[in-house]
């Protein structure tokens, strides 16, 4: 009998979707090897009214972009709020009333198990579980190195923690110990595969023998990507810089102009890619915002980081975890970033130690471990 696993994410930030994509790809790989399992990935935001999407996802993205300090304050307030507080009950009621189409889609797929990579669908399903309307086991995957109160959804068959500390915090707040699993945050299977640096570097036109640093986003504090690249490369030093511009075509054009001119042979701009692991394999260090998924991908590759411009709340706590574990340094602005790159370039032993720590806490097989646990528990039902 083929087991059906439904994956529910929310496109309020890319991390929740990418975690579900990783689980989906893992199931697909298992099925390709003859496993009797299939998955379907649904984004909850595709099943809600546009008004709810604007409030829930678009408002969140606008808030963290324009008013990050306000978001940080809301993050702390909601983390301190009791689950039975009036505002919390109102929030759950509004969410429930706006997800009726999703409930129909779930019923149509008739899953044997459900894995949520965001607390919204988990909260909605918790009520259905209590009323006996959902009998399939429901699991919740935390996608940051932090445990906000909203992730504490009762009635789940299992909880997947990003780190041993998060698992401990889950135990401390009363989640059943036997239901908490320390798996890490799911990343795509490609991050667990071996990569040959020299061949990949040559494919990108890079020198495999020269140090290379990967910039994965500017953000507040370090300036525009083209200015950042120009400043870092103009400061001197024998290194290469790979800069991801994503879908920002204007920025990509400006970076390519620099790469064709004053920084020829040292600057390698890249647009949107689904194979960032290949670029990571060519580099010695990543410069990135500390999102849960991005940092988990770096850790899976054993790639040390300089983190910058964390969003107050979850990203600040992600940064704290990485710094405590010795896998990253933090730069508060462009000047600090330039100094840290210079310092690490002149101290290869320190950079190597950071890479060792990143590899030690990385969990490249997190997605596989999650699916294995779900299937094992289905086999015992």
Short mmCIF file of C-alpha atoms in Angstrom, two decimals:
data_model
loop_
_atom_site.label_atom_id
_atom_site.label_comp_id
_atom_site.label_asym_id
_atom_site.label_seq_id
_atom_site.Cartn_x
_atom_site.Cartn_y
_atom_site.Cartn_z
CA UNK A 1 0.00 0.00 0.00
CA UNK A 2 1.34 3.41 -0.98
CA UNK A 3 1.57 5.84 1.91
CA UNK A 4 0.49 9.41 1.26
CA UNK A 5 2.26 12.25 3.05
CA UNK A 6 0.82 15.74 2.84
CA UNK A 7 3.23 18.64 3.32
CA UNK A 8 1.75 21.98 4.40
CA UNK A 9 3.77 25.19 4.25
CA UNK A 10 3.04 28.93 4.37
CA UNK A 11 4.73 31.42 2.04
CA UNK A 12 5.32 34.00 4.77
CA UNK A 13 9.05 34.05 4.13
CA UNK A 14 10.69 31.47 1.88
CA UNK A 15 12.03 29.16 4.60
CA UNK A 16 8.81 27.32 5.40
CA UNK A 17 8.25 26.54 1.72
CA UNK A 18 11.84 25.42 1.17
CA UNK A 19 11.65 23.04 4.12
CA UNK A 20 8.52 21.45 2.64
CA UNK A 21 10.21 21.31 -0.78
CA UNK A 22 13.10 19.42 0.81
CA UNK A 23 10.72 16.89 2.33
CA UNK A 24 8.89 16.58 -1.00
CA UNK A 25 12.15 15.92 -2.87
CA UNK A 26 13.16 13.34 -0.26
CA UNK A 27 9.90 11.44 -0.71
CA UNK A 28 10.30 11.61 -4.50
CA UNK A 29 13.80 10.13 -4.24
CA UNK A 30 12.51 7.37 -1.98
CA UNK A 31 9.69 6.58 -4.42
CA UNK A 32 12.18 6.48 -7.32
CA UNK A 33 14.06 3.75 -5.45
CA UNK A 34 10.90 1.66 -5.18
CA UNK A 35 9.49 3.02 -1.93
CA UNK A 36 5.71 2.91 -1.73
CA UNK A 37 5.22 6.50 -0.74
CA UNK A 38 4.07 9.73 -2.38
CA UNK A 39 3.88 13.32 -1.22
CA UNK A 40 1.91 16.42 -2.07
CA UNK A 41 3.05 19.90 -1.06
CA UNK A 42 0.43 22.60 -0.54
CA UNK A 43 1.04 26.25 0.31
CA UNK A 44 -1.71 27.32 2.71
CA UNK A 45 -1.67 30.81 1.18
CA UNK A 46 -2.98 29.34 -2.09
CA UNK A 47 -6.21 28.34 -0.32
CA UNK A 48 -7.15 31.49 1.58
CA UNK A 49 -8.95 34.69 0.49
CA UNK A 50 -6.71 37.42 -0.90
CA UNK A 51 -7.64 39.65 2.03
CA UNK A 52 -6.30 37.08 4.49
CA UNK A 53 -3.14 36.60 2.43
CA UNK A 54 -2.51 40.36 2.47
CA UNK A 55 -2.88 40.48 6.23
CA UNK A 56 -0.99 37.31 7.03
CA UNK A 57 1.83 36.97 4.50
CA UNK A 58 2.16 40.33 2.76
CA UNK A 59 1.84 42.29 6.01
CA UNK A 60 4.52 40.12 7.61
CA UNK A 61 6.93 40.57 4.72
CA UNK A 62 6.31 44.32 4.61
CA UNK A 63 6.78 44.64 8.34
CA UNK A 64 10.13 42.84 8.52
CA UNK A 65 11.37 44.83 5.52
CA UNK A 66 10.27 48.33 6.53
CA UNK A 67 9.86 48.13 10.30
CA UNK A 68 12.05 45.30 11.62
CA UNK A 69 12.15 46.72 15.16
CA UNK A 70 8.36 46.74 15.32
CA UNK A 71 8.36 43.12 14.18
CA UNK A 72 10.87 42.30 16.93
CA UNK A 73 8.56 43.86 19.51
CA UNK A 74 5.56 41.89 18.21
CA UNK A 75 7.64 38.73 18.20
CA UNK A 76 8.42 39.15 21.90
CA UNK A 77 4.85 40.14 22.82
CA UNK A 78 3.32 37.10 21.09
CA UNK A 79 5.98 34.83 22.56
CA UNK A 80 5.00 35.99 26.07
CA UNK A 81 1.23 35.81 25.49
CA UNK A 82 -0.63 32.92 27.10
CA UNK A 83 -2.32 30.50 24.65
CA UNK A 84 -5.71 31.16 26.28
CA UNK A 85 -5.38 34.96 26.06
CA UNK A 86 -8.27 36.68 24.28
CA UNK A 87 -6.07 37.99 21.46
CA UNK A 88 -4.67 34.51 20.84
CA UNK A 89 -8.14 32.94 20.73
CA UNK A 90 -9.29 35.64 18.30
CA UNK A 91 -6.26 35.02 16.07
CA UNK A 92 -6.93 31.28 15.92
CA UNK A 93 -10.61 31.86 15.10
CA UNK A 94 -9.74 34.21 12.22
CA UNK A 95 -7.21 31.71 10.89
CA UNK A 96 -9.72 28.85 11.09
CA UNK A 97 -12.45 30.75 9.25
CA UNK A 98 -10.08 31.59 6.42
CA UNK A 99 -8.77 28.09 5.74
CA UNK A 100 -11.93 26.19 4.78
CA UNK A 101 -10.74 25.60 1.20
CA UNK A 102 -7.57 24.07 2.55
CA UNK A 103 -9.55 21.60 4.62
CA UNK A 104 -11.32 20.47 1.45
CA UNK A 105 -7.98 19.99 -0.34
CA UNK A 106 -6.70 17.91 2.56
CA UNK A 107 -9.78 15.71 2.47
CA UNK A 108 -9.40 15.24 -1.30
CA UNK A 109 -5.80 13.98 -0.97
CA UNK A 110 -6.73 11.73 2.00
CA UNK A 111 -3.22 11.65 3.50
CA UNK A 112 -1.90 8.95 5.79
CA UNK A 113 0.24 11.57 7.56
CA UNK A 114 0.64 15.35 7.50
CA UNK A 115 3.82 17.33 8.11
CA UNK A 116 3.48 21.09 8.70
CA UNK A 117 6.47 23.38 8.24
CA UNK A 118 4.55 26.33 9.71
CA UNK A 119 2.38 26.60 12.81
CA UNK A 120 -0.67 28.00 10.96
CA UNK A 121 -1.85 24.70 9.40
CA UNK A 122 -0.88 22.86 12.59
CA UNK A 123 -3.11 25.15 14.67
CA UNK A 124 -5.99 24.69 12.27
CA UNK A 125 -5.61 20.90 12.28
CA UNK A 126 -5.30 20.73 16.08
CA UNK A 127 -8.96 21.73 16.40
CA UNK A 128 -9.95 19.16 13.75
CA UNK A 129 -8.02 16.49 15.65
CA UNK A 130 -9.84 17.35 18.89
CA UNK A 131 -13.19 17.04 17.12
CA UNK A 132 -12.24 13.71 15.54
CA UNK A 133 -12.39 15.11 11.98
CA UNK A 134 -8.72 14.41 11.28
CA UNK A 135 -7.41 10.97 12.16
CA UNK A 136 -4.12 11.02 10.25
CA UNK A 137 -1.10 11.83 12.44
CA UNK A 138 0.04 15.44 12.16
CA UNK A 139 3.65 16.52 12.70
CA UNK A 140 5.18 19.98 13.14
CA UNK A 141 8.64 20.94 11.88
CA UNK A 142 10.27 23.97 13.53
CA UNK A 143 12.26 25.96 10.94
CA UNK A 144 14.44 28.17 13.16
CA UNK A 145 16.96 27.64 15.94
CA UNK A 146 14.42 29.14 18.30
CA UNK A 147 11.12 28.09 19.85
CA UNK A 148 8.44 30.77 19.70
CA UNK A 149 5.22 30.10 21.60
CA UNK A 150 3.24 29.83 18.36
CA UNK A 151 5.07 26.58 17.57
CA UNK A 152 3.69 25.02 20.75
CA UNK A 153 0.63 23.49 19.12
CA UNK A 154 -0.90 20.73 21.26
CA UNK A 155 -2.08 17.40 19.88
CA UNK A 156 0.63 16.78 17.32
CA UNK A 157 1.86 13.21 16.81
CA UNK A 158 5.42 14.48 16.62
CA UNK A 159 7.57 17.60 16.75
CA UNK A 160 10.82 18.00 14.83
CA UNK A 161 13.38 20.23 16.53
CA UNK A 162 16.16 22.17 14.84
CA UNK A 163 18.74 21.44 17.56
CA UNK A 164 19.12 19.61 20.88
CA UNK A 165 18.49 22.87 22.76
CA UNK A 166 15.17 23.39 20.97
CA UNK A 167 14.18 19.81 21.84
CA UNK A 168 15.06 20.53 25.47
CA UNK A 169 12.92 23.67 25.40
CA UNK A 170 10.04 21.64 23.99
CA UNK A 171 10.35 19.20 26.90
CA UNK A 172 10.57 22.11 29.35
CA UNK A 173 7.23 23.57 28.25
CA UNK A 174 5.46 20.23 28.54
CA UNK A 175 5.48 18.68 25.08
CA UNK A 176 5.60 14.87 25.45
CA UNK A 177 9.24 13.78 25.44
CA UNK A 178 8.57 10.72 23.29
CA UNK A 179 7.05 12.90 20.56
CA UNK A 180 9.99 15.30 20.23
CA UNK A 181 12.68 14.39 17.68
CA UNK A 182 15.92 16.30 17.08
CA UNK A 183 16.26 16.09 13.31
CA UNK A 184 17.52 19.52 12.30
CA UNK A 185 15.85 21.68 9.64
CA UNK A 186 15.16 19.90 6.32
CA UNK A 187 17.35 20.90 3.39
CA UNK A 188 17.30 19.59 -0.17
CA UNK A 189 19.03 16.23 -0.73
CA UNK A 190 21.63 17.94 -2.94
CA UNK A 191 23.21 19.51 0.16
CA UNK A 192 24.08 16.02 1.43
CA UNK A 193 25.80 14.94 -1.79
CA UNK A 194 29.57 15.12 -2.38
CA UNK A 195 30.77 18.01 -4.54
CA UNK A 196 34.07 18.36 -6.38
CA UNK A 197 35.21 21.92 -5.83
CA UNK A 198 37.75 22.18 -8.63
CA UNK A 199 35.38 21.01 -11.35
CA UNK A 200 32.51 23.18 -10.15
CA UNK A 201 34.74 26.25 -9.81
CA UNK A 202 35.97 25.84 -13.37
CA UNK A 203 32.34 25.54 -14.55
CA UNK A 204 31.67 28.97 -13.05
CA UNK A 205 34.88 30.42 -14.49
CA UNK A 206 36.50 30.65 -11.06
CA UNK A 207 40.01 29.74 -9.96
CA UNK A 208 39.64 26.68 -7.68
CA UNK A 209 42.92 27.47 -5.90
CA UNK A 210 42.05 31.02 -4.80
CA UNK A 211 39.91 31.78 -1.73
CA UNK A 212 36.28 32.53 -2.59
CA UNK A 213 33.50 34.09 -0.54
CA UNK A 214 29.77 33.83 -1.26
CA UNK A 215 27.50 36.83 -0.63
CA UNK A 216 23.89 35.70 -0.30
CA UNK A 217 22.10 38.99 0.28
CA UNK A 218 22.85 42.54 1.36
CA UNK A 219 20.12 43.68 3.70
CA UNK A 220 20.20 46.64 6.04
CA UNK A 221 23.61 47.48 7.39
CA UNK A 222 25.88 46.44 4.53
CA UNK A 223 24.49 48.45 1.63
CA UNK A 224 23.53 47.50 -1.91
CA UNK A 225 25.17 44.37 -3.28
CA UNK A 226 27.10 46.15 -6.01
CA UNK A 227 28.46 48.72 -3.54
CA UNK A 228 29.32 45.96 -1.09
CA UNK A 229 31.17 43.94 -3.73
CA UNK A 230 33.05 46.98 -4.97
CA UNK A 231 34.11 47.99 -1.45
CA UNK A 232 35.28 44.51 -0.48
CA UNK A 233 37.22 43.87 -3.66
CA UNK A 234 38.73 47.38 -3.76
CA UNK A 235 40.13 46.87 -0.26
CA UNK A 236 42.66 44.45 -1.69
CA UNK A 237 43.47 40.83 -1.02
CA UNK A 238 43.76 37.80 -3.26
CA UNK A 239 40.23 36.41 -3.16
CA UNK A 240 37.17 35.93 -5.35
CA UNK A 241 33.63 37.06 -4.60
CA UNK A 242 30.48 35.27 -5.71
CA UNK A 243 27.36 37.46 -5.31
CA UNK A 244 23.80 36.17 -5.57
CA UNK A 245 21.43 38.82 -6.91
CA UNK A 246 18.43 36.49 -7.02
CA UNK A 247 15.63 37.78 -9.24
CA UNK A 248 16.82 41.40 -9.02
CA UNK A 249 17.71 41.94 -12.68
CA UNK A 250 18.80 45.57 -12.18
CA UNK A 251 21.24 44.56 -9.46
CA UNK A 252 22.51 41.65 -11.52
CA UNK A 253 23.22 44.03 -14.42
CA UNK A 254 25.18 46.40 -12.16
CA UNK A 255 27.20 43.52 -10.75
CA UNK A 256 27.96 42.20 -14.23
CA UNK A 257 29.20 45.64 -15.24
CA UNK A 258 31.64 45.58 -12.32
CA UNK A 259 32.66 42.00 -13.19
CA UNK A 260 33.39 43.01 -16.78
CA UNK A 261 35.38 46.06 -15.71
CA UNK A 262 37.46 46.85 -12.64
CA UNK A 263 36.88 43.51 -10.92
CA UNK A 264 37.26 41.17 -13.88
CA UNK A 265 38.36 37.71 -12.80
CA UNK A 266 37.46 38.32 -9.15
CA UNK A 267 33.71 39.04 -9.14
CA UNK A 268 31.21 36.38 -10.22
CA UNK A 269 27.59 37.62 -10.16
CA UNK A 270 24.81 35.05 -10.19
CA UNK A 271 21.08 35.41 -10.75
CA UNK A 272 18.38 33.21 -9.28
CA UNK A 273 19.49 29.59 -8.97
CA UNK A 274 18.03 26.36 -7.65
CA UNK A 275 21.51 24.93 -7.24
CA UNK A 276 23.11 27.17 -4.64
CA UNK A 277 24.87 24.12 -3.19
CA UNK A 278 27.18 24.15 -6.23
CA UNK A 279 28.21 27.71 -5.49
CA UNK A 280 28.66 26.91 -1.79
CA UNK A 281 30.97 24.05 -2.76
CA UNK A 282 33.23 26.56 -4.56
CA UNK A 283 33.49 28.91 -1.58
CA UNK A 284 35.26 29.08 1.78
CA UNK A 285 32.81 31.38 3.55
CA UNK A 286 29.23 32.61 3.21
CA UNK A 287 28.06 36.14 4.00
CA UNK A 288 24.34 35.90 4.69
CA UNK A 289 21.33 36.89 6.74
CA UNK A 290 20.74 34.22 9.41
CA UNK A 291 17.51 32.68 8.17
CA UNK A 292 16.84 29.18 9.49
CA UNK A 293 16.89 27.47 6.08
CA UNK A 294 19.84 29.35 4.57
CA UNK A 295 22.03 28.77 7.60
CA UNK A 296 21.00 25.10 7.73
CA UNK A 297 22.11 24.75 4.11
CA UNK A 298 25.47 26.30 4.97
CA UNK A 299 25.87 24.02 7.97
CA UNK A 300 25.02 20.97 5.86
CA UNK A 301 27.86 21.96 3.50
CA UNK A 302 30.29 22.69 6.34
CA UNK A 303 30.43 26.32 5.19
CA UNK A 304 31.26 28.89 7.90
CA UNK A 305 29.40 32.18 7.88
CA UNK A 306 29.54 35.87 8.59
CA UNK A 307 25.95 36.76 9.44
CA UNK A 308 24.59 40.27 9.02
CA UNK A 309 21.38 42.27 9.45
CA UNK A 310 19.33 39.67 11.34
CA UNK A 311 15.60 40.33 11.56
CA UNK A 312 14.78 41.03 15.24
CA UNK A 313 13.26 37.92 16.73
CA UNK A 314 13.90 34.57 15.11
CA UNK A 315 16.93 35.60 13.03
CA UNK A 316 18.63 37.23 16.02
CA UNK A 317 18.26 33.95 17.90
CA UNK A 318 19.51 31.99 14.90
CA UNK A 319 22.58 34.23 14.88
CA UNK A 320 23.10 33.68 18.61
CA UNK A 321 23.04 29.92 18.09
CA UNK A 322 25.57 30.02 15.25
CA UNK A 323 27.94 32.29 17.17
CA UNK A 324 27.68 30.18 20.33
CA UNK A 325 28.46 27.06 18.31
CA UNK A 326 31.52 28.67 16.72
CA UNK A 327 30.24 28.29 13.14
CA UNK A 328 29.83 32.01 12.41
CA UNK A 329 30.93 35.55 13.12
CA UNK A 330 28.60 38.55 13.02
CA UNK A 331 29.04 41.86 11.20
CA UNK A 332 26.96 44.84 12.29
CA UNK A 333 27.77 46.95 9.21
CA UNK A 334 29.84 47.07 6.05
CA UNK A 335 33.01 48.19 7.86
CA UNK A 336 32.76 45.30 10.33
CA UNK A 337 32.17 42.90 7.45
CA UNK A 338 35.29 44.07 5.59
CA UNK A 339 37.38 43.72 8.75
CA UNK A 340 36.12 40.20 9.45
CA UNK A 341 36.83 39.03 5.93
CA UNK A 342 40.34 40.48 6.20
CA UNK A 343 40.85 38.80 9.59
CA UNK A 344 39.71 35.39 8.42
CA UNK A 345 41.72 35.64 5.21
CA UNK A 346 44.82 36.15 7.35
CA UNK A 347 43.91 33.41 9.83
CA UNK A 348 43.16 30.23 7.85
CA UNK A 349 43.27 28.15 11.04
CA UNK A 350 40.35 30.14 12.48
CA UNK A 351 38.36 29.76 9.27
CA UNK A 352 39.08 26.01 9.23
CA UNK A 353 37.92 25.72 12.85
CA UNK A 354 34.66 27.47 11.96
CA UNK A 355 34.16 25.08 9.05
CA UNK A 356 34.73 22.12 11.37
CA UNK A 357 32.12 23.45 13.82
CA UNK A 358 29.65 24.10 10.98
CA UNK A 359 30.05 20.54 9.76
CA UNK A 360 29.71 19.17 13.29
CA UNK A 361 26.31 20.78 13.89
CA UNK A 362 25.05 20.49 10.32
CA UNK A 363 22.29 17.99 9.59
CA UNK A 364 22.36 17.35 5.83
CA UNK A 365 20.03 14.34 6.22
CA UNK A 366 17.36 16.14 8.27
CA UNK A 367 14.67 15.70 5.60
CA UNK A 368 15.38 11.99 5.31
CA UNK A 369 15.29 11.59 9.09
CA UNK A 370 11.90 13.32 9.29
CA UNK A 371 10.39 11.11 6.58
CA UNK A 372 11.91 7.97 8.13
CA UNK A 373 10.30 8.78 11.48
CA UNK A 374 6.91 9.46 9.90
CA UNK A 375 6.98 6.24 7.86
CA UNK A 376 8.21 4.19 10.80
CA UNK A 377 5.35 5.42 12.95
CA UNK A 378 2.84 4.75 10.17
CA UNK A 379 4.13 1.19 10.04
CA UNK A 380 3.29 0.71 13.70
CA UNK A 381 -0.23 2.12 13.54
#
